């Protein structure tokens, strides 16, 4: 029998928050694959050990469909009642933070600190407006960077790391995956990103045909927000590239024009 994977947290409260996130995700009855949680105590969670590798660019379209399925299922099961600009009680006393929540202050902090290069949303006011005026159906954000997926030898994705969970617009977590894959491995072909967006929308619509679908412009706007929020991690070496260097070329982003 393989040894369990042990995740240590800074406090019992942080562990309890991650456990609550896990249990909500596990209760969605979606196709989201999670490792089995085997024990919880103090600041520690124990999970079954999963054999697999981290996500790579060739997994993007498959993972996009997987995320679309999970987000559509969460919307049908629970989040159709949620509003993006308000915290949402998901399950028994488990609060999901609103979408703007800490992001409004975070984008201002990063932009004013000079950590961000080449952002099409360089104005603090513009970035904050994009966050605060987001509307439409609510999905969730699970920090879909490549290291938060394990691809099993059979090719199945398993979602790991449950520290962060908030409300988010459809497409926001897909944009995080696209941005961080490119920041890790280099530029992704525009056609591959478009195929991932199509796979995401198709999968979400299978769960709820009324969902409007994410446009290219919306996806690229969320990519700009992730660029702002991840630039510090490129600066300290956790990512080898920056989104403005490896994202779609100028004129192809479809980024929203603000007055």
Short mmCIF file of C-alpha atoms in Angstrom, two decimals:
data_model
loop_
_atom_site.label_atom_id
_atom_site.label_comp_id
_atom_site.label_asym_id
_atom_site.label_seq_id
_atom_site.Cartn_x
_atom_site.Cartn_y
_atom_site.Cartn_z
CA UNK A 1 0.00 0.00 0.00
CA UNK A 2 1.45 3.40 -1.01
CA UNK A 3 2.11 6.08 1.56
CA UNK A 4 -0.47 8.90 1.71
CA UNK A 5 0.32 12.40 0.53
CA UNK A 6 0.54 14.73 3.54
CA UNK A 7 -0.35 18.42 3.10
CA UNK A 8 0.75 20.75 5.90
CA UNK A 9 -0.92 24.11 6.54
CA UNK A 10 0.15 27.12 8.55
CA UNK A 11 -2.66 26.65 11.06
CA UNK A 12 -5.64 24.48 11.92
CA UNK A 13 -7.90 27.22 10.57
CA UNK A 14 -6.13 27.14 7.18
CA UNK A 15 -6.48 23.37 7.10
CA UNK A 16 -10.17 23.60 7.94
CA UNK A 17 -10.74 26.09 5.11
CA UNK A 18 -8.98 23.83 2.61
CA UNK A 19 -10.93 20.82 3.86
CA UNK A 20 -14.21 22.70 3.48
CA UNK A 21 -13.25 23.62 -0.09
CA UNK A 22 -12.44 20.00 -0.83
CA UNK A 23 -15.70 18.71 0.61
CA UNK A 24 -17.77 21.22 -1.34
CA UNK A 25 -16.03 20.29 -4.58
CA UNK A 26 -16.42 16.59 -3.82
CA UNK A 27 -20.14 17.07 -3.25
CA UNK A 28 -20.85 18.65 -6.63
CA UNK A 29 -21.43 15.31 -8.36
CA UNK A 30 -19.45 16.59 -11.32
CA UNK A 31 -16.72 14.79 -13.24
CA UNK A 32 -14.07 16.67 -11.28
CA UNK A 33 -11.64 14.01 -10.08
CA UNK A 34 -10.20 14.52 -6.61
CA UNK A 35 -7.82 12.40 -4.54
CA UNK A 36 -9.50 10.68 -1.64
CA UNK A 37 -9.18 12.59 1.63
CA UNK A 38 -8.22 9.95 4.19
CA UNK A 39 -7.67 11.94 7.40
CA UNK A 40 -7.63 15.46 8.85
CA UNK A 41 -6.13 16.68 12.09
CA UNK A 42 -4.65 19.93 13.39
CA UNK A 43 -2.89 21.71 10.50
CA UNK A 44 -2.61 18.56 8.32
CA UNK A 45 -4.63 16.80 5.63
CA UNK A 46 -3.84 13.28 4.39
CA UNK A 47 -4.75 12.28 0.83
CA UNK A 48 -4.35 9.13 -1.19
CA UNK A 49 -1.19 9.30 -3.28
CA UNK A 50 -1.81 9.78 -6.99
CA UNK A 51 0.71 8.65 -9.59
CA UNK A 52 0.90 11.27 -12.28
CA UNK A 53 2.68 14.25 -13.80
CA UNK A 54 1.86 17.93 -13.82
CA UNK A 55 -0.12 19.38 -16.71
CA UNK A 56 1.67 20.35 -19.93
CA UNK A 57 0.59 22.35 -23.00
CA UNK A 58 -0.59 19.25 -24.84
CA UNK A 59 -3.16 18.73 -22.08
CA UNK A 60 -4.78 22.15 -22.52
CA UNK A 61 -7.80 21.25 -24.66
CA UNK A 62 -8.58 18.16 -22.56
CA UNK A 63 -8.29 20.15 -19.33
CA UNK A 64 -10.41 22.97 -20.75
CA UNK A 65 -13.22 20.51 -21.42
CA UNK A 66 -12.75 19.10 -17.93
CA UNK A 67 -13.03 22.57 -16.38
CA UNK A 68 -16.07 23.45 -18.49
CA UNK A 69 -17.80 20.30 -17.34
CA UNK A 70 -16.97 21.02 -13.69
CA UNK A 71 -18.01 24.67 -13.87
CA UNK A 72 -21.25 23.88 -15.68
CA UNK A 73 -22.07 21.17 -13.17
CA UNK A 74 -21.36 23.49 -10.23
CA UNK A 75 -23.64 26.12 -11.76
CA UNK A 76 -26.52 23.68 -12.18
CA UNK A 77 -26.05 22.04 -8.79
CA UNK A 78 -25.47 25.12 -6.65
CA UNK A 79 -23.99 28.28 -8.14
CA UNK A 80 -27.02 29.33 -10.20
CA UNK A 81 -28.07 30.99 -6.94
CA UNK A 82 -24.79 32.90 -6.53
CA UNK A 83 -23.97 36.48 -7.51
CA UNK A 84 -20.39 37.28 -8.46
CA UNK A 85 -20.16 40.45 -6.39
CA UNK A 86 -21.47 38.85 -3.17
CA UNK A 87 -20.06 36.09 -0.93
CA UNK A 88 -22.01 32.88 -1.32
CA UNK A 89 -22.88 30.27 1.28
CA UNK A 90 -22.10 27.01 -0.48
CA UNK A 91 -23.26 24.17 1.69
CA UNK A 92 -23.34 24.15 5.46
CA UNK A 93 -21.73 27.42 6.63
CA UNK A 94 -19.08 27.30 3.87
CA UNK A 95 -18.62 30.75 2.40
CA UNK A 96 -17.16 31.29 -1.04
CA UNK A 97 -15.66 34.81 -1.31
CA UNK A 98 -17.07 37.11 -3.96
CA UNK A 99 -15.17 37.55 -7.20
CA UNK A 100 -13.97 41.15 -6.57
CA UNK A 101 -13.16 40.51 -2.87
CA UNK A 102 -9.35 40.67 -2.44
CA UNK A 103 -8.66 40.99 -6.17
CA UNK A 104 -9.63 44.66 -6.33
CA UNK A 105 -6.94 45.60 -3.81
CA UNK A 106 -4.47 43.09 -5.22
CA UNK A 107 -4.46 44.46 -8.78
CA UNK A 108 -3.97 47.98 -7.42
CA UNK A 109 -1.08 46.84 -5.24
CA UNK A 110 0.68 45.00 -8.07
CA UNK A 111 0.26 47.77 -10.62
CA UNK A 112 1.34 50.53 -8.24
CA UNK A 113 4.33 48.52 -7.09
CA UNK A 114 5.64 48.40 -10.66
CA UNK A 115 5.63 44.59 -10.79
CA UNK A 116 3.65 44.39 -14.04
CA UNK A 117 5.12 44.89 -17.51
CA UNK A 118 3.17 45.20 -20.74
CA UNK A 119 -0.36 44.92 -19.38
CA UNK A 120 -3.17 46.09 -21.63
CA UNK A 121 -5.02 46.92 -18.42
CA UNK A 122 -2.21 48.98 -16.93
CA UNK A 123 -4.58 51.54 -15.40
CA UNK A 124 -5.59 50.59 -11.87
CA UNK A 125 -9.06 51.99 -12.47
CA UNK A 126 -9.52 49.90 -15.61
CA UNK A 127 -8.42 46.67 -13.97
CA UNK A 128 -10.62 47.28 -10.95
CA UNK A 129 -13.59 48.15 -13.13
CA UNK A 130 -13.24 44.86 -14.99
CA UNK A 131 -13.42 43.03 -11.66
CA UNK A 132 -16.23 44.98 -10.04
CA UNK A 133 -18.48 45.09 -13.12
CA UNK A 134 -18.23 41.38 -13.87
CA UNK A 135 -21.68 39.85 -14.10
CA UNK A 136 -23.38 36.83 -15.57
CA UNK A 137 -23.41 33.22 -14.40
CA UNK A 138 -21.14 32.26 -11.52
CA UNK A 139 -18.53 29.52 -11.70
CA UNK A 140 -15.67 28.96 -9.27
CA UNK A 141 -11.95 29.66 -9.24
CA UNK A 142 -9.70 26.82 -8.09
CA UNK A 143 -6.28 28.19 -9.17
CA UNK A 144 -5.89 26.03 -12.26
CA UNK A 145 -2.16 26.32 -12.73
CA UNK A 146 -0.29 23.32 -14.22
CA UNK A 147 0.93 22.11 -10.80
CA UNK A 148 -2.62 21.81 -9.51
CA UNK A 149 -3.43 19.00 -11.90
CA UNK A 150 -1.95 15.53 -11.96
CA UNK A 151 -2.33 13.64 -15.23
CA UNK A 152 -2.42 9.91 -14.47
CA UNK A 153 -0.64 7.31 -16.63
CA UNK A 154 -4.07 6.60 -18.14
CA UNK A 155 -4.43 10.24 -19.16
CA UNK A 156 -7.06 11.24 -16.60
CA UNK A 157 -6.75 14.60 -14.82
CA UNK A 158 -6.87 14.71 -11.02
CA UNK A 159 -7.34 18.08 -9.31
CA UNK A 160 -5.17 18.78 -6.28
CA UNK A 161 -4.53 21.68 -3.85
CA UNK A 162 -7.68 23.10 -2.29
CA UNK A 163 -6.29 26.20 -0.59
CA UNK A 164 -8.04 28.76 -2.85
CA UNK A 165 -11.69 28.70 -3.85
CA UNK A 166 -13.79 31.74 -4.76
CA UNK A 167 -16.65 32.67 -7.03
CA UNK A 168 -15.51 33.65 -10.52
CA UNK A 169 -16.99 34.26 -13.97
CA UNK A 170 -17.00 31.42 -16.43
CA UNK A 171 -13.65 31.36 -18.22
CA UNK A 172 -11.65 32.94 -15.41
CA UNK A 173 -10.06 29.70 -14.21
CA UNK A 174 -9.48 28.57 -17.81
CA UNK A 175 -7.61 31.84 -18.38
CA UNK A 176 -5.43 31.06 -15.35
CA UNK A 177 -4.51 27.70 -16.87
CA UNK A 178 -3.68 29.25 -20.25
CA UNK A 179 -1.59 32.05 -18.75
CA UNK A 180 0.40 29.81 -16.41
CA UNK A 181 1.00 27.12 -19.02
CA UNK A 182 2.45 29.79 -21.33
CA UNK A 183 4.46 31.35 -18.51
CA UNK A 184 5.89 27.91 -17.72
CA UNK A 185 6.45 26.40 -21.17
CA UNK A 186 6.33 29.29 -23.64
CA UNK A 187 3.83 30.69 -26.15
CA UNK A 188 0.79 28.59 -27.01
CA UNK A 189 -0.53 28.67 -30.59
CA UNK A 190 -3.54 30.94 -30.93
CA UNK A 191 -5.43 28.05 -32.54
CA UNK A 192 -4.78 25.85 -29.52
CA UNK A 193 -6.15 28.51 -27.17
CA UNK A 194 -9.20 28.92 -29.41
CA UNK A 195 -9.73 25.14 -29.42
CA UNK A 196 -9.51 25.10 -25.62
CA UNK A 197 -12.10 27.87 -25.36
CA UNK A 198 -14.43 25.98 -27.71
CA UNK A 199 -13.99 22.76 -25.72
CA UNK A 200 -14.70 24.63 -22.48
CA UNK A 201 -17.88 26.25 -23.79
CA UNK A 202 -19.13 23.01 -25.32
CA UNK A 203 -18.62 21.09 -22.09
CA UNK A 204 -20.32 23.77 -19.97
CA UNK A 205 -23.27 23.90 -22.37
CA UNK A 206 -23.76 20.14 -22.02
CA UNK A 207 -24.50 20.81 -18.36
CA UNK A 208 -26.72 23.86 -19.00
CA UNK A 209 -27.71 24.90 -22.51
CA UNK A 210 -28.69 28.37 -21.27
CA UNK A 211 -25.10 29.33 -20.42
CA UNK A 212 -24.03 32.08 -22.86
CA UNK A 213 -20.49 30.86 -23.53
CA UNK A 214 -17.24 32.73 -22.96
CA UNK A 215 -16.01 34.95 -25.79
CA UNK A 216 -12.41 35.34 -26.89
CA UNK A 217 -12.45 38.95 -25.66
CA UNK A 218 -13.65 37.89 -22.21
CA UNK A 219 -11.03 35.15 -21.99
CA UNK A 220 -8.25 37.57 -22.88
CA UNK A 221 -9.50 40.16 -20.39
CA UNK A 222 -9.28 37.56 -17.62
CA UNK A 223 -5.84 36.62 -18.92
CA UNK A 224 -4.79 40.26 -18.39
CA UNK A 225 -6.01 40.12 -14.79
CA UNK A 226 -4.01 36.93 -14.23
CA UNK A 227 -1.01 38.61 -15.83
CA UNK A 228 -1.25 41.38 -13.25
CA UNK A 229 -1.68 38.96 -10.35
CA UNK A 230 1.08 36.52 -11.41
CA UNK A 231 3.78 38.98 -12.51
CA UNK A 232 5.40 38.91 -9.07
CA UNK A 233 5.89 35.15 -9.45
CA UNK A 234 7.72 35.67 -12.74
CA UNK A 235 9.83 38.33 -11.07
CA UNK A 236 10.91 35.96 -8.29
CA UNK A 237 11.61 33.08 -10.68
CA UNK A 238 8.62 30.82 -10.06
CA UNK A 239 7.66 31.30 -13.71
CA UNK A 240 10.30 31.57 -16.40
CA UNK A 241 8.29 33.84 -18.70
CA UNK A 242 5.79 36.70 -18.53
CA UNK A 243 2.38 36.68 -20.17
CA UNK A 244 2.97 39.87 -22.16
CA UNK A 245 5.93 38.08 -23.79
CA UNK A 246 4.16 34.81 -24.62
CA UNK A 247 0.46 35.71 -24.96
CA UNK A 248 -1.30 36.32 -28.30
CA UNK A 249 0.27 39.11 -30.34
CA UNK A 250 -1.04 42.68 -30.15
CA UNK A 251 -4.16 43.08 -32.21
CA UNK A 252 -5.26 39.48 -31.56
CA UNK A 253 -6.14 39.71 -27.90
CA UNK A 254 -9.60 41.17 -28.30
CA UNK A 255 -9.09 43.01 -25.01
CA UNK A 256 -11.91 45.31 -24.03
CA UNK A 257 -11.52 49.02 -24.78
CA UNK A 258 -12.32 51.22 -21.81
CA UNK A 259 -13.48 54.84 -21.93
#
